[in-house]
Tab-separated table of C-alpha atoms in Angstrom:
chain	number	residue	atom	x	y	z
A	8	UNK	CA	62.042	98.806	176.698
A	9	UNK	CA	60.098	95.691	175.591
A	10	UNK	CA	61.812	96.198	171.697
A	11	UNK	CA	65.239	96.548	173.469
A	12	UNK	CA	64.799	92.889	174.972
A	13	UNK	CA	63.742	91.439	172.548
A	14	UNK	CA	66.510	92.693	169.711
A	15	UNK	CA	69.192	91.494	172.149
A	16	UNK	CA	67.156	88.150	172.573
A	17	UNK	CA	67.367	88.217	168.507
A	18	UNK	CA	71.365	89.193	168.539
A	19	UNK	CA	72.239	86.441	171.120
A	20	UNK	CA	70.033	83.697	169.076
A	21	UNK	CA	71.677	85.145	165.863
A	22	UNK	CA	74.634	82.874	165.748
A	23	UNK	CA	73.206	79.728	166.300
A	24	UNK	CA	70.071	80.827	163.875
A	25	UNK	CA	72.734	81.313	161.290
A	26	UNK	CA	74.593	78.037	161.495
A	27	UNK	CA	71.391	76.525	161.628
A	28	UNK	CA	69.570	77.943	158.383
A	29	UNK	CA	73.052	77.902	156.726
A	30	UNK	CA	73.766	74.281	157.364
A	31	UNK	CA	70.862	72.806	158.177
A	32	UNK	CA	68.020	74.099	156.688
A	33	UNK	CA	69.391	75.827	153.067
A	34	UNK	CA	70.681	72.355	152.483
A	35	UNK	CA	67.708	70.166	153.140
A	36	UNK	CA	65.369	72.947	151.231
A	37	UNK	CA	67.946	72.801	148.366
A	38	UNK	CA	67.948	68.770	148.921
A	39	UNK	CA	64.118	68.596	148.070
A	40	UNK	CA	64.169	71.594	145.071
A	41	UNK	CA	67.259	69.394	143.423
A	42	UNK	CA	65.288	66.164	143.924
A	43	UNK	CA	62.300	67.654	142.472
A	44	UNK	CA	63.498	70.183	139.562
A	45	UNK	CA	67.525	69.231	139.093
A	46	UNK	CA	68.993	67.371	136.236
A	47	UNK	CA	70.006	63.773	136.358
A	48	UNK	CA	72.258	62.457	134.625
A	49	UNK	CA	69.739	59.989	133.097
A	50	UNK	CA	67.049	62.349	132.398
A	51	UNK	CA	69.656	64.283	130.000
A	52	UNK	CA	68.486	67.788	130.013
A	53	UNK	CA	64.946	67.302	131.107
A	54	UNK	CA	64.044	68.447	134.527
A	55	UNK	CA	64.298	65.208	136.947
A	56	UNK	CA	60.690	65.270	139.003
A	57	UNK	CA	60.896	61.947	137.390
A	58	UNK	CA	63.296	60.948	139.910
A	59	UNK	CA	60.746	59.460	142.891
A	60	UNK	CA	59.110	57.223	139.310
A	61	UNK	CA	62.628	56.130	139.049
A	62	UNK	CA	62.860	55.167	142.415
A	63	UNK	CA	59.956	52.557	142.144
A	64	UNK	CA	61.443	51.429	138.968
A	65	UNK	CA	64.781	51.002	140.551
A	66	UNK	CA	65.811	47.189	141.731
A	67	UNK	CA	68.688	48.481	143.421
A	68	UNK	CA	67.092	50.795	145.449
A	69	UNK	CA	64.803	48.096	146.473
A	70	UNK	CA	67.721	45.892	146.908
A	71	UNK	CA	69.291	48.684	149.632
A	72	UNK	CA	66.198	49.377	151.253
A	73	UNK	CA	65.527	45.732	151.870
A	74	UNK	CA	69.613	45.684	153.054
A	75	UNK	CA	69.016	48.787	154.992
A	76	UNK	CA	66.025	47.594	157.223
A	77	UNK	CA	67.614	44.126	158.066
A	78	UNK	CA	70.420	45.618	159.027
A	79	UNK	CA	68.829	47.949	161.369
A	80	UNK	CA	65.896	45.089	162.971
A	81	UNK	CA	69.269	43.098	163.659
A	82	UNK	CA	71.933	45.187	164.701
A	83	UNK	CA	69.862	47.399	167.095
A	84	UNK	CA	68.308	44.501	169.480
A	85	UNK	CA	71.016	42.997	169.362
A	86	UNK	CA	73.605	45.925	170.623
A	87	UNK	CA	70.603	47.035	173.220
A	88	UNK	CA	71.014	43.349	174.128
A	89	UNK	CA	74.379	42.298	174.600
A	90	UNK	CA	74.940	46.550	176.244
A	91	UNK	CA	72.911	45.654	178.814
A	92	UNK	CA	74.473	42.442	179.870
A	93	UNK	CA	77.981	43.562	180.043
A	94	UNK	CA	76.559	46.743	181.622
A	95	UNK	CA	74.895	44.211	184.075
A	96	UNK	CA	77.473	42.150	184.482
A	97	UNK	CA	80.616	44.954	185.270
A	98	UNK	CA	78.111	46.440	187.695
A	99	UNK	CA	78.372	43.322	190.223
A	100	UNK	CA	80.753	42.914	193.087
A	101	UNK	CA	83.314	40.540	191.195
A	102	UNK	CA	87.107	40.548	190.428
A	103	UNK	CA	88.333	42.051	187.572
A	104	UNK	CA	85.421	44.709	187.231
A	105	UNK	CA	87.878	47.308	185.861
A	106	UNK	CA	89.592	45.375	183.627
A	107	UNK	CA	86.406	44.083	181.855
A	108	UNK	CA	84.871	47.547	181.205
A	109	UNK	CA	87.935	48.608	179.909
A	110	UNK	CA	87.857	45.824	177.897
A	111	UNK	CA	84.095	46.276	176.814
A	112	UNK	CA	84.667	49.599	176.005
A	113	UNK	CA	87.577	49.188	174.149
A	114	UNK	CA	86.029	48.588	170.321
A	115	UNK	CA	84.444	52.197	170.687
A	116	UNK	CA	87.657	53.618	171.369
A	117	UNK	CA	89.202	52.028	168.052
A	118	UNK	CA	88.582	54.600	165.102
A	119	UNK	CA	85.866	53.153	162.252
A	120	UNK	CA	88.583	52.783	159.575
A	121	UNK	CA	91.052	50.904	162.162
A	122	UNK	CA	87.999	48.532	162.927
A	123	UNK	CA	86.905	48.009	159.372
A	124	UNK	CA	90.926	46.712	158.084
A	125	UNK	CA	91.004	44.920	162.063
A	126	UNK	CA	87.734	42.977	161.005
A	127	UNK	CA	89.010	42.518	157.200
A	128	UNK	CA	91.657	40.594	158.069
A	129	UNK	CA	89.492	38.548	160.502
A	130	UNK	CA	87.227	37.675	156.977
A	131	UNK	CA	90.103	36.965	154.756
A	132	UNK	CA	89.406	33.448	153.165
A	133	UNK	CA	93.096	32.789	153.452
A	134	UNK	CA	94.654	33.929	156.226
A	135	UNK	CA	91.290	35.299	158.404
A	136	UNK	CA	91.078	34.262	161.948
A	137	UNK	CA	87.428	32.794	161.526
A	138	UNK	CA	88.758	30.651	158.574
A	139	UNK	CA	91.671	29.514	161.040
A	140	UNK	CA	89.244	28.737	163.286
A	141	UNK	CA	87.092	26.522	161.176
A	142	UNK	CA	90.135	24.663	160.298
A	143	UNK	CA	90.772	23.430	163.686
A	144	UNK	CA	87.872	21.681	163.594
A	145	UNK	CA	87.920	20.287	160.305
A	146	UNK	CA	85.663	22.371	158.148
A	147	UNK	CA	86.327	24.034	154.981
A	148	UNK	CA	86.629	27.731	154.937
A	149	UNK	CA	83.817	30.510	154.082
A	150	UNK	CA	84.454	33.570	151.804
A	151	UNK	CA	82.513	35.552	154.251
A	152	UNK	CA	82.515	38.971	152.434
A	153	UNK	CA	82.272	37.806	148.798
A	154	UNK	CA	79.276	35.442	149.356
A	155	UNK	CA	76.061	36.844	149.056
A	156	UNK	CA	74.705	34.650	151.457
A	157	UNK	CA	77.263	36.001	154.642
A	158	UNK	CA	78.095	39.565	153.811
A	159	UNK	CA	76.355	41.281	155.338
A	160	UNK	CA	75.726	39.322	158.427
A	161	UNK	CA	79.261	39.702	158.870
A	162	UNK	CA	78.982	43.534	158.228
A	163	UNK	CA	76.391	43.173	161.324
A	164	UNK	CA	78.674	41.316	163.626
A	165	UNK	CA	81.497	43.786	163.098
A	166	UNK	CA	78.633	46.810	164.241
A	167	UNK	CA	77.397	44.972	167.106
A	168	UNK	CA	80.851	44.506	168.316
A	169	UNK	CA	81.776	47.867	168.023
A	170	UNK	CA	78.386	49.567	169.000
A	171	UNK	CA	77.659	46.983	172.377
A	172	UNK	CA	80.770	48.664	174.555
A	173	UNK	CA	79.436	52.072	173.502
A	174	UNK	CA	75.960	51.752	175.126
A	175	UNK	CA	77.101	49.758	177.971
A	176	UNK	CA	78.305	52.938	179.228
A	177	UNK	CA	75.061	54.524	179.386
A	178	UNK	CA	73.246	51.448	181.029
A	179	UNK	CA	76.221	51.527	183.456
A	180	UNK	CA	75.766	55.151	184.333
A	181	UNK	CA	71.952	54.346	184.759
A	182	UNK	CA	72.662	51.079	187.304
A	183	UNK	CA	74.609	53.157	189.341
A	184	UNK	CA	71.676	55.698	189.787
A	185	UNK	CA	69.110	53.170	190.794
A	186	UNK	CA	68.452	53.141	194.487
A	187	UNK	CA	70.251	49.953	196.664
A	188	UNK	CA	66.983	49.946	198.754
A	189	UNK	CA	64.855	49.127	196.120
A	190	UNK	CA	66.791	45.600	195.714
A	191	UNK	CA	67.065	44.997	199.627
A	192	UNK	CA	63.000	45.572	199.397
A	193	UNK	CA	63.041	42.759	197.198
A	194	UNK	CA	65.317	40.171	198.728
A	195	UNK	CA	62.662	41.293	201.606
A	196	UNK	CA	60.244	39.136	199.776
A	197	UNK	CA	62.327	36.768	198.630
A	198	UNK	CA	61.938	37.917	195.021
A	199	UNK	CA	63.847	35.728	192.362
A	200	UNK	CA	66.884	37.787	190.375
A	201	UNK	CA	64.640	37.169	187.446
A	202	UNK	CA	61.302	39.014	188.854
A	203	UNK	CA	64.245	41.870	190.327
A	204	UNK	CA	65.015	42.207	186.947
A	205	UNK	CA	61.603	42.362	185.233
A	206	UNK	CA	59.884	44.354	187.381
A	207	UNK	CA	62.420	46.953	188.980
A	208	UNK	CA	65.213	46.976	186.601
A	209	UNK	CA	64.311	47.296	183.182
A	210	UNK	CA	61.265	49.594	183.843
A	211	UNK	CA	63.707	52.052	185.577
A	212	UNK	CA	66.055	51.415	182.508
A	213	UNK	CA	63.493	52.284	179.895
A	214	UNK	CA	65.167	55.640	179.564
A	215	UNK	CA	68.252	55.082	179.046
A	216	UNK	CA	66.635	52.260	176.503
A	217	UNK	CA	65.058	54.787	174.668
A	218	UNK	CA	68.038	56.844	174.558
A	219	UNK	CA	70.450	53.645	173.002
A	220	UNK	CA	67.507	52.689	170.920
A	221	UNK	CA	67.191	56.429	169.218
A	222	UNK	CA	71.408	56.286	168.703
A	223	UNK	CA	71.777	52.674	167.739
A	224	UNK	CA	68.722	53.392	164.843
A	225	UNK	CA	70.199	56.509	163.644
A	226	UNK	CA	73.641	54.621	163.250
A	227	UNK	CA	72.060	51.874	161.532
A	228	UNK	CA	71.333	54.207	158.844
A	229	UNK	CA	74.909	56.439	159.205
A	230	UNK	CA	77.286	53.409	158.139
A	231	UNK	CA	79.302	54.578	155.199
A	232	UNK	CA	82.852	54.672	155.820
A	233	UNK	CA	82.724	50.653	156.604
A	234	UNK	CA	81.633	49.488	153.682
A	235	UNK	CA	84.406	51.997	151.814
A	236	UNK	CA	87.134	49.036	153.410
A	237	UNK	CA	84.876	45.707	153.178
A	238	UNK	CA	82.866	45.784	150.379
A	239	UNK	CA	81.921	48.746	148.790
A	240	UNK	CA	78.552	47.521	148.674
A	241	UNK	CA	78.630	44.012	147.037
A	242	UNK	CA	78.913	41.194	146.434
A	243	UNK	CA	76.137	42.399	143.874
A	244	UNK	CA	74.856	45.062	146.218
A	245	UNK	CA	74.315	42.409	148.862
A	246	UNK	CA	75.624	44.642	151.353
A	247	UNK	CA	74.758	48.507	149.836
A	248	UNK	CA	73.224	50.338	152.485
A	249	UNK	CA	71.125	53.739	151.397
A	250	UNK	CA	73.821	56.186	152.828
A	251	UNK	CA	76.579	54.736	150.605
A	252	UNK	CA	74.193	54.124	147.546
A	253	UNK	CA	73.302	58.021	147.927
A	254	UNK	CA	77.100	58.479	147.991
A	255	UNK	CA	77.728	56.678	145.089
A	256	UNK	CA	74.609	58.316	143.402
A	257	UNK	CA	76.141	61.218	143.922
A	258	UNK	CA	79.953	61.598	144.129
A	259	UNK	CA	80.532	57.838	141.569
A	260	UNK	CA	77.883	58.334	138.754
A	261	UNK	CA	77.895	62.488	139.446
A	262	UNK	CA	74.069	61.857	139.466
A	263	UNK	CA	72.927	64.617	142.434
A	264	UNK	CA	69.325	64.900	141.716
A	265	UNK	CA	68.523	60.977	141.807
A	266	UNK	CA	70.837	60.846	144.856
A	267	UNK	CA	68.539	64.082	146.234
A	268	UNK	CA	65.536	62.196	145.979
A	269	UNK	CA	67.162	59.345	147.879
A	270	UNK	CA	67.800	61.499	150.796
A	271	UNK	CA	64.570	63.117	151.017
A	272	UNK	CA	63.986	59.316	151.070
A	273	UNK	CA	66.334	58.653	153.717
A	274	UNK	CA	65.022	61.765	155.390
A	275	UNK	CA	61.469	60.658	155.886
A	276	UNK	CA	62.389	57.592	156.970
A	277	UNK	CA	63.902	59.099	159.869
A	278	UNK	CA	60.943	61.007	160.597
A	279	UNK	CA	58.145	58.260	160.717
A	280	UNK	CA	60.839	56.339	162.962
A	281	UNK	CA	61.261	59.149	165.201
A	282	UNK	CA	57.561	59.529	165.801
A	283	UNK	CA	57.033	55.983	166.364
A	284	UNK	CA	59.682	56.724	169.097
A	285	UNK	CA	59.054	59.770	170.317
A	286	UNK	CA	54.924	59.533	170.074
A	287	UNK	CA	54.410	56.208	170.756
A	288	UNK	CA	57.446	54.665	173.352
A	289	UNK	CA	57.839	57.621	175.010
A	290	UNK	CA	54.357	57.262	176.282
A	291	UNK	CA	55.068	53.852	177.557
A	292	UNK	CA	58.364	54.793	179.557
A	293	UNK	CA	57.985	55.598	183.187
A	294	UNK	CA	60.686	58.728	184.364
């Protein structure tokens, strides 16, 4: 009877195991073999274990990685930031309420490639909105995409203006689920909004914090199909992140087992970050 059980435990887990060895883990095993034992294109016919030397030899790679963690110590605070404000401020008893999440929540709507040719046209040095701006006022334009300099802050700006409506959602939700009497406790004792917000707020929105803070990471190292309409990359790799540098590892120089060994790269990344998350904030956040 017990062997009965547990074959039809095995036949209902089959079909997810399947999906899951066949596009999950096959590909990451083959990912590290290729990385490790594939040709590259610049090792000519020599087996590539070269490829993590090449990596420290590699300026560009350097270059992206630098790129890759500014991107993410700006963009995430700052969408965690300005989520929870909106979230805090369509949550109040004002006019207009429904109007301004729809508006909030609009960007996320907007597909990425309909954002990306939205927010070229803002940067255009001729014609861009931001130029048009600066010209009321008398100042010369900036090439905000081709400088060095601006790229990819402006890459940033268009993320946290697309990402911010997203996550107010969830800090929305969580407002809603937080108990009126613990506020009416407070105005009790003539606690400052300030105090309400450091000491019952927050702590009950650590959750949902952790939760944005996990998705707003992960995205931070997902952008690709940006950068395909902006700026592939430049001005002089100013803006390459280390998705799209595997990509054009891979699928613009045809070079698969360099661009292997920058995803196992990619992939461990992801794996000290999520047990600095996961082993060392979770600890710290009160359910």
């Amino acid at each position: 009877m017990f062997k009965t059980y547990k074959a039809q435990a095995w036949l209902l887990l089959a079909p997810a195991l399947i999906l899951l060895v066949a596009f999950t883990y096959l590909p990451i095993g083959n990912t590290i073999w290729r990385s490790m034992f594939g040709f590259g294109v610049q090792m000519g016919n020599q087996a590539s274990s070269e490829n993590y030397a090449r990596l420290l030899d590699d300026p560009v790679f350097w270059q992206v990685l630098k790129n890759s963690a500014l991107y993410a110590l700006i963009t995430v605070p700052a969408s965690i930031f300005f989520a929870l404000m909106m979230a805090l401020w369509v949550n109040g008893k004002i006019a207009g309420t429904g109007f301004m999440r729809l508006s909030f929540f609009t960007p996320t709507m907007l597909p990425m490639i309909s954002v990306a040719n939205i927010w070229l046209l803002f940067y255009s040095p001729e014609i861009g909105l931001f130029n048009a701006i600066l010209s009321w006022f008398g100042l010369s334009g900036v090439n905000w995409l081709g400088d060095p300099d601006t790229a990819l802050y402006s890459l940033m700006t268009m993320t946290i203006w697309k990402e911010a409506g997203f996550f107010m959602i969830f800090y929305l939700a969580a407002l809603q689920t937080i108990s009126p009497d613990l506020y009416k406790a407070a105005k009790t004792e003539n606690a400052s909004s300030l105090y309400i917000f450091r000491r019952i707020t927050f702590p009950l929105l650590m959750p949902t914090t952790l939760f944005v803070f996990v998705n707003a990471l992960l995205n931070s190292f997902k952008l690709i199909d940006h950068l395909f309409i902006l700026t592939k990359g430049g001005p002089n790799n100013a803006t390459n992140l280390l998705l799209y540098y595997i990509y054009e590892n891979s699928f613009s120089f045809f070079d698969t087992a360099y661009a292997s060994a920058l995803t196992v790269i990619l992939l461990l990344i992801l794996i000290v970050m999520a047990l600095v998350q996961f082993g060392v904030i979770e600890r710290r956040i009160h359910y």
